[in-house]
Coordinates of C-alpha atoms in Angstrom, one line a residue:
M145 CA 0.8 7.9 48.4
T146 CA -2.0 8.9 50.7
R147 CA -1.6 12.3 52.4
T148 CA -1.9 12.2 55.9
D149 CA -1.7 16.2 56.9
V150 CA -4.4 16.7 60.1
R151 CA -4.6 20.3 61.6
L152 CA -6.3 20.0 64.5
D153 CA -7.5 22.5 66.7
T154 CA -7.4 21.1 70.2
S155 CA -9.1 24.1 72.0
K156 CA -12.8 22.8 70.2
R157 CA -14.8 19.9 72.0
F158 CA -17.3 17.9 70.0
G159 CA -20.1 15.8 70.8
T160 CA -21.9 12.5 69.0
K161 CA -23.1 14.9 66.0
A162 CA -20.3 17.1 65.9
A163 CA -17.6 13.9 66.2
T164 CA -20.2 12.3 62.9
L165 CA -19.8 14.7 61.2
F166 CA -16.1 15.5 61.5
G167 CA -15.5 11.7 60.6
T168 CA -18.1 12.2 57.9
A169 CA -16.5 14.8 56.6
C170 CA -12.9 15.1 57.1
L171 CA -11.9 11.4 57.8
L172 CA -9.9 12.8 59.9
V173 CA -7.4 12.4 58.0
L174 CA -7.5 12.1 54.1
A175 CA -9.1 15.8 53.7
G176 CA -6.4 17.9 55.7
C177 CA -9.5 18.9 58.6
S178 CA -9.3 21.4 60.6
G179 CA -10.7 22.3 64.0
E180 CA -12.9 24.3 63.2
E181 CA -15.0 22.1 60.7
S182 CA -15.6 19.8 63.5
G183 CA -16.9 22.2 66.5
T184 CA -19.6 23.9 64.4
A185 CA -22.2 21.2 64.8
S186 CA -22.0 21.3 68.5
S187 CA -20.8 23.2 71.5
G188 CA -19.8 19.8 72.4
V189 CA -21.1 17.5 75.6
V190 CA -18.8 18.1 78.1
T191 CA -18.0 22.0 79.3
S192 CA -17.2 22.0 83.0
A193 CA -13.7 20.7 82.7
T194 CA -12.4 23.1 80.9
A195 CA -9.7 24.1 83.2
Q196 CA -8.4 20.4 82.6
E197 CA -8.8 19.5 78.9
T198 CA -5.8 21.0 77.8
P199 CA -2.3 20.2 78.2
A200 CA 0.4 21.3 80.5
P201 CA 3.0 23.8 80.0
S202 CA 5.9 21.1 79.8
A203 CA 5.9 17.3 79.9
A204 CA 6.9 16.0 83.3
P205 CA 10.7 13.9 82.9
A206 CA 10.1 10.8 81.8
T207 CA 11.5 8.4 84.1
T208 CA 12.4 4.5 83.9
A209 CA 12.8 3.4 88.1
P210 CA 9.4 2.9 90.0
A211 CA 8.3 5.8 91.9
P212 CA 8.7 5.5 95.7
A213 CA 6.7 4.2 98.0
A214 CA 3.4 7.2 98.8
A215 CA 3.6 8.1 101.8
A216 CA 0.3 7.7 104.2
V217 CA -2.5 10.2 104.0
E218 CA -5.9 10.4 104.9
A219 CA -8.0 8.8 101.9
P220 CA -10.1 11.5 100.3
A221 CA -14.0 11.7 100.6
A222 CA -15.2 10.0 97.1
Q223 CA -17.4 12.8 94.7
G224 CA -19.7 10.1 94.3
T225 CA -20.7 6.2 94.0
V226 CA -21.7 4.3 90.6
D227 CA -22.7 0.9 91.0
V228 CA -20.0 -1.8 90.0
A229 CA -21.8 -4.4 88.1
E230 CA -23.3 -1.1 85.9
L231 CA -19.8 0.3 85.8
M232 CA -18.0 -3.0 84.6
K233 CA -20.6 -3.7 81.9
P234 CA -19.1 -4.3 78.3
G235 CA -19.1 -0.9 76.6
A236 CA -19.0 0.0 72.7
L237 CA -14.7 -1.1 73.1
P238 CA -13.3 -4.3 74.8
D239 CA -11.7 -2.7 78.4
V240 CA -8.0 -3.1 78.4
V241 CA -7.0 -4.6 81.5
M242 CA -3.8 -3.8 83.3
G243 CA -2.9 -6.5 86.0
D244 CA -4.9 -9.1 87.4
P245 CA -8.0 -9.4 86.1
N246 CA -9.6 -11.0 89.7
A247 CA -7.7 -8.2 91.7
P248 CA -10.2 -6.8 94.6
V249 CA -9.8 -3.3 93.8
T250 CA -10.9 -2.2 90.2
I251 CA -9.9 1.4 89.7
V252 CA -11.6 2.2 85.9
E253 CA -9.7 6.2 84.9
Y254 CA -11.8 8.3 82.0
A255 CA -8.9 10.1 80.4
S256 CA -8.5 12.3 77.5
M257 CA -4.9 11.9 75.6
T258 CA -4.4 15.8 75.7
C259 CA -5.3 16.5 79.4
G260 CA -2.3 17.8 81.4
H261 CA -3.6 15.9 84.4
C262 CA -3.8 13.0 82.9
A263 CA -0.4 13.0 81.7
T264 CA 0.5 13.9 85.3
F265 CA -1.2 11.0 86.6
H266 CA 0.6 8.4 83.9
I267 CA 4.0 9.7 84.4
Q268 CA 4.0 11.1 88.2
T269 CA 1.5 8.9 89.8
L270 CA 0.7 5.7 88.0
P271 CA 3.9 4.1 88.5
T272 CA 3.8 4.3 92.5
I273 CA 0.2 2.6 92.0
K274 CA 1.2 -0.1 89.1
A275 CA 5.1 -1.0 91.6
N276 CA 2.7 -1.0 94.7
Y277 CA -0.7 -1.9 93.9
I278 CA -1.0 -3.4 90.1
D279 CA 1.8 -5.8 89.8
T280 CA 1.2 -6.9 93.2
G281 CA -2.3 -8.2 92.6
K282 CA -4.0 -5.8 95.2
A283 CA -5.3 -3.4 91.8
K284 CA -6.3 -3.4 88.3
L285 CA -6.8 -0.4 85.7
I286 CA -8.7 -0.1 83.3
M287 CA -8.8 3.5 81.1
R288 CA -11.3 4.4 79.0
E289 CA -11.6 7.1 76.5
F290 CA -12.9 10.0 76.9
P291 CA -11.8 12.3 74.6
F292 CA -12.4 16.4 74.7
D293 CA -10.8 17.1 70.9
P294 CA -10.6 15.6 67.7
R295 CA -6.5 14.9 68.2
A296 CA -6.9 13.4 71.2
L297 CA -9.8 10.9 69.6
A298 CA -6.9 10.4 66.8
A299 CA -5.1 9.8 69.6
F300 CA -6.7 7.0 71.1
M301 CA -7.8 5.5 68.0
L302 CA -4.3 5.4 67.0
A303 CA -3.5 3.5 70.6
R304 CA -6.7 1.2 69.6
C305 CA -4.9 -0.1 66.2
A306 CA -1.5 -0.5 67.6
P307 CA -0.1 -4.5 68.5
E308 CA -1.7 -5.5 71.5
D309 CA 1.6 -6.1 72.8
K310 CA 2.2 -2.0 73.0
R311 CA -0.7 -0.9 73.3
T312 CA 0.4 0.0 76.5
A313 CA 3.9 1.0 76.0
M314 CA 1.6 3.9 73.1
V315 CA -0.4 5.4 75.8
D316 CA 2.7 5.9 77.7
V317 CA 4.2 7.3 75.0
L318 CA 2.0 10.0 73.9
F319 CA 1.0 11.1 77.4
R320 CA 5.4 11.5 78.2
Q321 CA 5.1 13.2 74.6
Q322 CA 2.1 15.5 74.8
D323 CA 3.7 18.5 73.9
Q324 CA 5.2 17.4 70.9
W325 CA 1.7 16.2 69.2
A326 CA -1.4 17.8 71.2
R327 CA 0.1 21.9 70.2
A328 CA 2.2 20.7 67.2
Q329 CA 1.3 22.9 64.0
N330 CA 1.1 19.8 61.9
A331 CA -0.5 17.0 63.8
S332 CA -0.5 14.0 61.6
E333 CA 3.1 14.3 61.2
A334 CA 4.1 14.6 65.0
L335 CA 1.6 11.6 65.9
F336 CA 3.2 9.5 63.1
N337 CA 6.6 9.8 63.9
I338 CA 5.1 8.4 67.9
S339 CA 3.2 5.9 65.8
K340 CA 6.4 4.4 63.9
L341 CA 7.5 3.4 67.2
A342 CA 4.7 1.1 67.2
G343 CA 5.9 -0.1 63.8
F344 CA 2.7 1.5 62.1
T345 CA 4.0 2.7 58.5
Q346 CA 2.0 5.9 56.7
E347 CA -0.9 3.3 54.9
S348 CA -2.0 2.0 58.3
F349 CA -1.8 4.9 60.1
A350 CA -3.7 6.2 57.3
A351 CA -6.4 3.3 57.5
C352 CA -6.6 3.7 61.5
L353 CA -7.7 7.5 61.5
N354 CA -9.7 6.6 58.8
D355 CA -11.7 3.5 60.8
K356 CA -15.2 5.4 61.0
D357 CA -16.2 2.3 63.1
L358 CA -13.6 2.6 65.4
Q359 CA -14.2 6.6 65.8
T360 CA -18.2 6.1 66.7
K361 CA -17.3 3.6 69.3
I362 CA -15.0 5.6 71.1
V363 CA -17.3 8.5 71.3
E364 CA -20.0 5.9 72.4
T365 CA -17.3 5.4 75.3
Q366 CA -17.0 9.5 76.1
E367 CA -21.0 9.6 75.7
R368 CA -21.9 6.5 78.1
G369 CA -19.1 7.8 80.7
E370 CA -21.0 11.5 81.1
K371 CA -24.1 9.7 80.9
E372 CA -24.4 7.1 82.5
F373 CA -21.4 8.1 85.5
G374 CA -21.6 11.1 85.6
V375 CA -18.0 11.9 84.3
A376 CA -17.7 15.7 83.7
A377 CA -13.7 16.0 84.0
T378 CA -10.6 14.5 82.8
P379 CA -8.9 12.2 85.1
T380 CA -12.0 11.1 86.3
L381 CA -11.0 7.5 88.8
F382 CA -13.4 4.8 90.0
V383 CA -12.0 2.9 92.7
N384 CA -14.5 -0.2 93.6
G385 CA -17.5 2.3 92.2
N386 CA -16.6 5.5 94.1
R387 CA -16.2 8.3 92.3
Y388 CA -12.9 10.9 92.3
S389 CA -12.5 13.6 90.1
G390 CA -9.9 15.8 88.9
A391 CA -5.8 15.4 89.6
M392 CA -5.0 12.6 92.3
G393 CA -1.5 12.2 93.8
A394 CA 0.1 8.7 94.9
P395 CA 0.0 9.1 98.3
E396 CA -4.3 9.6 98.2
L397 CA -5.2 7.0 95.6
S398 CA -2.5 4.7 98.0
A399 CA -4.6 5.5 100.6
V400 CA -8.3 5.2 98.9
I401 CA -6.9 1.7 97.7
E402 CA -5.3 0.5 101.0
S403 CA -9.2 1.6 102.7
M404 CA -10.6 -1.2 100.1
L405 CA -8.3 -4.0 100.8

């Protein structure tokens, strides 16, 4: 049986060269790689987001009901703007759209699966935004990969390999159970236990994490976000081209969306 023992150090960041070497030398799972091996070739392409790239001390409690409507607040000022046409050009991976593709407001989120603030956004903020704007056809959400470390890269790969009808749910579970795999001693075992919920076998799990083409495309997505759109921290949201970096609660994001309707 294929061995899937992954011990990846979340304290290491990587750029294209480091990620490529990591994939070539280790193939993510077969060699039982460690973060020290993946981090030696580069100091990483993202250094300004250190405070936002690690998991939160504890996961927020799960909730099955939509969050209550957000109180009205003043919309925060954007930290920059990008050309929407450029932002929406096809990249290395196809966008996964939540909501009506023709919705008037487009939210593009760059996230890392090991980012605690990203988990907070998906657990605490997104339910309100989904109920009030995405499900009502006013906005759509696109999440793009911006992994800070090999564990985040592996989690994104598994989400991409999941059946299409389970992909969004798997992302949700990965964020909700972030503490159980992002800092686990045996990341492979923890990620596999979550992946089984989406129908993965040990063979399909290993095959996904050894998909070098998928790995390269995820890293290219990260690089494009940084070089073309100025992403330097997660989460970074683009709302109709306006950039907002860092944590944003439901009231603030609701105000931004309302200002564009």
